[in-house]
Short mmCIF file of C-alpha atoms in Angstrom, two decimals:
data_model
loop_
_atom_site.label_atom_id
_atom_site.label_comp_id
_atom_site.label_asym_id
_atom_site.label_seq_id
_atom_site.Cartn_x
_atom_site.Cartn_y
_atom_site.Cartn_z
CA ARG A 1 60.17 115.10 336.97
CA ASP A 2 61.61 118.55 337.80
CA ALA A 3 63.79 118.39 334.74
CA LEU A 4 60.79 117.51 332.59
CA LEU A 5 58.80 120.43 334.03
CA ARG A 6 61.68 122.82 333.34
CA GLU A 7 61.89 121.52 329.79
CA LEU A 8 58.16 122.04 329.32
CA GLU A 9 58.44 125.56 330.72
CA ASP A 10 61.30 126.30 328.33
CA MET A 11 59.29 124.93 325.41
CA LYS A 12 56.29 127.04 326.44
CA GLU A 13 58.45 130.16 326.71
CA ASP A 14 60.05 129.47 323.33
CA TYR A 15 56.63 128.95 321.77
CA LEU A 16 55.31 132.23 323.22
CA THR A 17 58.40 134.08 321.98
CA LYS A 18 58.02 132.69 318.45
CA GLU A 19 54.29 133.39 318.49
CA SER A 20 54.96 136.97 319.53
CA THR A 21 57.51 137.31 316.72
CA ARG A 22 55.04 135.87 314.19
CA LYS A 23 52.33 138.26 315.42
CA ALA A 24 54.65 141.25 315.06
CA ALA A 25 55.62 140.08 311.56
CA ARG A 26 51.94 139.73 310.59
CA GLU A 27 51.18 143.23 311.89
CA GLU A 28 54.16 144.63 309.99
CA LEU A 29 53.02 142.86 306.82
CA LEU A 30 49.50 144.29 307.19
CA THR A 31 50.92 147.75 307.74
CA THR A 32 53.11 147.41 304.64
CA GLN A 33 50.17 146.22 302.56
CA GLN A 34 48.10 149.17 303.76
CA GLN A 35 50.92 151.59 302.90
CA LEU A 36 51.23 150.04 299.42
CA GLN A 37 47.49 150.44 298.87
CA GLU A 38 47.66 154.09 299.93
CA MET A 39 50.64 154.68 297.64
CA SER A 40 48.79 153.04 294.77
CA LEU A 41 45.79 155.32 295.34
CA LYS A 42 48.07 158.39 295.40
CA VAL A 43 49.77 157.28 292.16
CA ASN A 44 46.38 156.93 290.46
CA GLU A 45 45.27 160.31 291.78
CA ASN A 46 48.49 161.92 290.51
CA LYS A 47 48.02 160.33 287.09
CA GLN A 48 44.50 161.76 286.88
CA TYR A 49 45.72 165.13 288.14
CA HIS A 50 48.56 165.30 285.59
CA GLN A 51 46.21 164.27 282.79
CA GLN A 52 43.78 167.03 283.75
CA ALA A 53 46.60 169.57 283.93
CA THR A 54 47.92 168.45 280.53
CA ASP A 55 44.44 168.75 278.98
CA ILE A 56 44.06 172.26 280.41
CA TYR A 57 47.50 173.19 279.09
CA LYS A 58 46.78 171.90 275.59
CA GLU A 59 43.48 173.80 275.58
CA ARG A 60 45.33 177.01 276.50
CA ILE A 61 47.87 176.41 273.74
CA GLN A 62 45.10 175.98 271.18
CA GLN A 63 43.65 179.32 272.29
CA LEU A 64 47.06 180.94 271.63
CA GLU A 65 47.52 179.59 268.11
CA THR A 66 47.84 182.99 266.47
CA PRO A 67 48.61 186.52 267.70
CA ALA A 68 45.17 187.63 266.53
CA LYS A 69 43.58 185.36 269.13
CA LEU A 70 45.55 186.75 272.07
CA PRO A 71 43.53 188.70 274.66
CA LEU A 72 44.21 192.42 274.89
CA PRO A 73 46.39 192.29 278.08
CA PHE A 74 49.00 190.30 276.15
CA LEU A 75 49.19 192.94 273.41
CA SER A 76 50.54 195.70 275.61
CA CYS A 77 54.19 196.41 274.89
CA PRO A 78 54.68 199.05 272.15
CA THR A 79 58.31 199.55 271.10
CA LEU A 80 59.45 201.63 268.10
CA ASN A 81 55.96 201.72 266.56
CA LYS A 82 55.83 197.91 266.72
CA LEU A 83 53.62 195.74 268.85
CA THR A 84 55.57 193.34 271.04
CA THR A 85 53.80 190.30 272.34
CA ALA A 86 54.71 186.78 273.40
CA ILE A 87 53.17 183.50 272.35
CA ALA A 88 53.46 180.33 274.41
CA GLU A 89 53.57 177.24 272.22
CA PHE A 90 53.85 173.54 273.11
CA GLY A 91 57.59 172.94 273.58
CA GLU A 92 58.60 176.47 272.50
CA VAL A 93 58.15 180.11 273.42
CA LYS A 94 58.34 182.82 270.79
CA GLU A 95 58.74 186.49 271.57
CA CYS A 96 57.28 188.20 268.53
CA LYS A 97 57.69 191.80 267.49
CA LEU A 98 54.78 192.40 265.15
CA ASP A 99 54.54 195.11 262.52
CA TYR A 100 51.09 195.09 260.94
CA SER A 101 52.48 196.57 257.75
CA LEU A 102 54.71 193.45 257.52
CA LYS A 103 51.80 190.99 257.81
CA LYS A 104 52.52 190.13 261.47
CA GLN A 105 55.64 188.09 260.78
CA PRO A 106 57.63 187.03 263.89
CA VAL A 107 61.22 188.25 263.92
CA LEU A 108 62.52 186.53 267.05
CA ALA A 109 62.09 183.02 268.48
CA VAL A 110 63.26 182.18 272.00
CA GLY A 111 63.88 178.70 273.37
CA LYS A 112 63.70 175.11 272.24
CA GLU A 113 62.62 171.87 273.92
CA GLY A 114 64.96 170.72 276.69
CA SER A 115 66.07 171.39 280.26
CA ALA A 116 69.25 173.47 279.86
CA ASN A 117 69.37 177.26 280.07
CA ASN A 118 67.16 178.88 277.42
CA GLU A 119 65.47 175.51 276.82
CA LEU A 120 61.85 174.85 277.77
CA ASP A 121 59.57 171.93 278.47
CA CYS A 122 55.91 172.93 278.17
CA PRO A 123 56.02 176.69 278.85
CA ALA A 124 52.72 177.47 280.54
CA GLY A 125 52.72 181.25 280.84
CA LEU A 126 54.74 184.41 280.87
CA ALA A 127 54.90 187.99 282.10
CA LEU A 128 56.48 191.06 280.51
CA ASP A 129 58.61 193.59 282.37
CA GLU A 130 58.40 196.51 279.95
CA VAL A 131 60.52 198.86 282.07
CA ASN A 132 63.54 196.52 282.12
CA GLN A 133 62.57 194.79 278.85
CA LEU A 134 62.49 191.31 280.35
CA ILE A 135 60.34 188.26 279.68
CA TYR A 136 59.55 185.91 282.59
CA ILE A 137 58.68 182.44 281.24
CA VAL A 138 56.92 179.75 283.27
CA ASP A 139 58.84 176.55 282.42
CA TRP A 140 56.21 174.11 283.70
CA LYS A 141 57.76 170.64 283.36
CA ASN A 142 61.22 171.90 284.31
CA SER A 143 59.69 173.38 287.52
CA ARG A 144 61.30 176.80 287.19
CA ILE A 145 61.03 180.34 285.91
CA GLN A 146 63.37 181.55 283.17
CA VAL A 147 64.14 185.19 282.45
CA VAL A 148 65.26 186.38 279.02
CA SER A 149 65.73 189.79 277.46
CA PHE A 150 63.50 191.17 274.70
CA GLU A 151 66.36 190.22 272.36
CA GLY A 152 66.06 186.58 273.45
CA LYS A 153 69.25 186.44 275.57
CA PHE A 154 69.06 184.10 278.58
CA LEU A 155 69.65 186.02 281.83
CA LYS A 156 68.75 183.76 284.75
CA ARG A 157 66.46 181.07 286.10
CA PHE A 158 65.02 180.53 289.56
CA GLY A 159 62.56 178.49 291.62
CA GLN A 160 63.79 175.06 290.51
CA ASP A 161 64.41 173.99 294.14
CA ILE A 162 61.02 175.24 295.32
CA LEU A 163 58.48 175.04 292.51
CA LYS A 164 56.83 171.79 291.47
CA GLU A 165 54.35 172.70 288.74
CA PRO A 166 54.45 176.47 288.17
CA TRP A 167 51.57 177.79 286.09
CA GLY A 168 50.62 181.46 286.39
CA ILE A 169 52.95 184.44 286.85
CA ALA A 170 52.77 188.18 287.48
CA VAL A 171 55.60 190.70 287.85
CA THR A 172 55.53 193.95 289.83
CA ALA A 173 58.21 196.53 290.50
CA ASP A 174 59.60 194.56 293.44
CA ASN A 175 58.19 191.03 293.29
CA VAL A 176 57.41 188.04 291.11
CA PHE A 177 54.27 186.08 292.00
CA VAL A 178 53.95 182.47 290.81
CA THR A 179 51.05 180.04 291.22
CA ASP A 180 51.89 176.34 291.59
CA LEU A 181 49.36 173.65 290.67
CA TYR A 182 51.03 170.87 292.68
CA LEU A 183 51.65 172.95 295.81
CA HIS A 184 48.22 174.62 295.59
CA ALA A 185 49.96 177.85 296.51
CA LEU A 186 50.88 181.37 295.44
CA LEU A 187 54.60 182.00 295.97
CA GLN A 188 56.26 185.40 296.16
CA PHE A 189 59.86 185.99 295.04
CA LYS A 190 61.95 189.14 295.16
CA ARG A 191 62.34 190.46 291.62
CA ASN A 192 66.00 191.48 291.93
CA ASP A 193 67.61 188.43 293.60
CA CYS A 194 64.70 185.94 293.11
CA GLU A 195 64.76 184.86 296.77
CA LEU A 196 61.55 183.35 298.12
CA VAL A 197 59.63 185.79 300.30
CA ARG A 198 56.74 183.49 301.24
#
């Protein structure tokens, strides 16, 4: 009888242990399912967000089809009696020196589609440093800023380890300010060494 009772106790303990294990497994499964649902929602939200950003970008590109349609702040770099401006195009950025007596023909094109130096993937904006004759290009899909000379020579790139979806840019004497759509933030870099300030 004692042996039978011990056996029953062992069976009861084994059952409780297995039941506890099954309960933990069920809870883990429910947690995993919940995490998958949350991830799925985030993926859908990101898809909608990227689609909206792409639509906004394409709309901006259409507004920059020709130099004549550029707003006045873009047409602000006179050099040698010529008007220097920059046009962002889908997959390409052109730095155009325009002479109205020559029917506004571009004389310099910078960049082509890609991810290497001096290559661009959806350039979204730019800023001109007239003092040092530099062009700062927002390389949106490559998550970085590229800097080229007015002659089109690649000089440097920065921000690729920090930026996610850079969009707007402004350059001062000491700093470069970049807005990022994904980070919902304005980031400040030192102009000389391109280190992040904040």
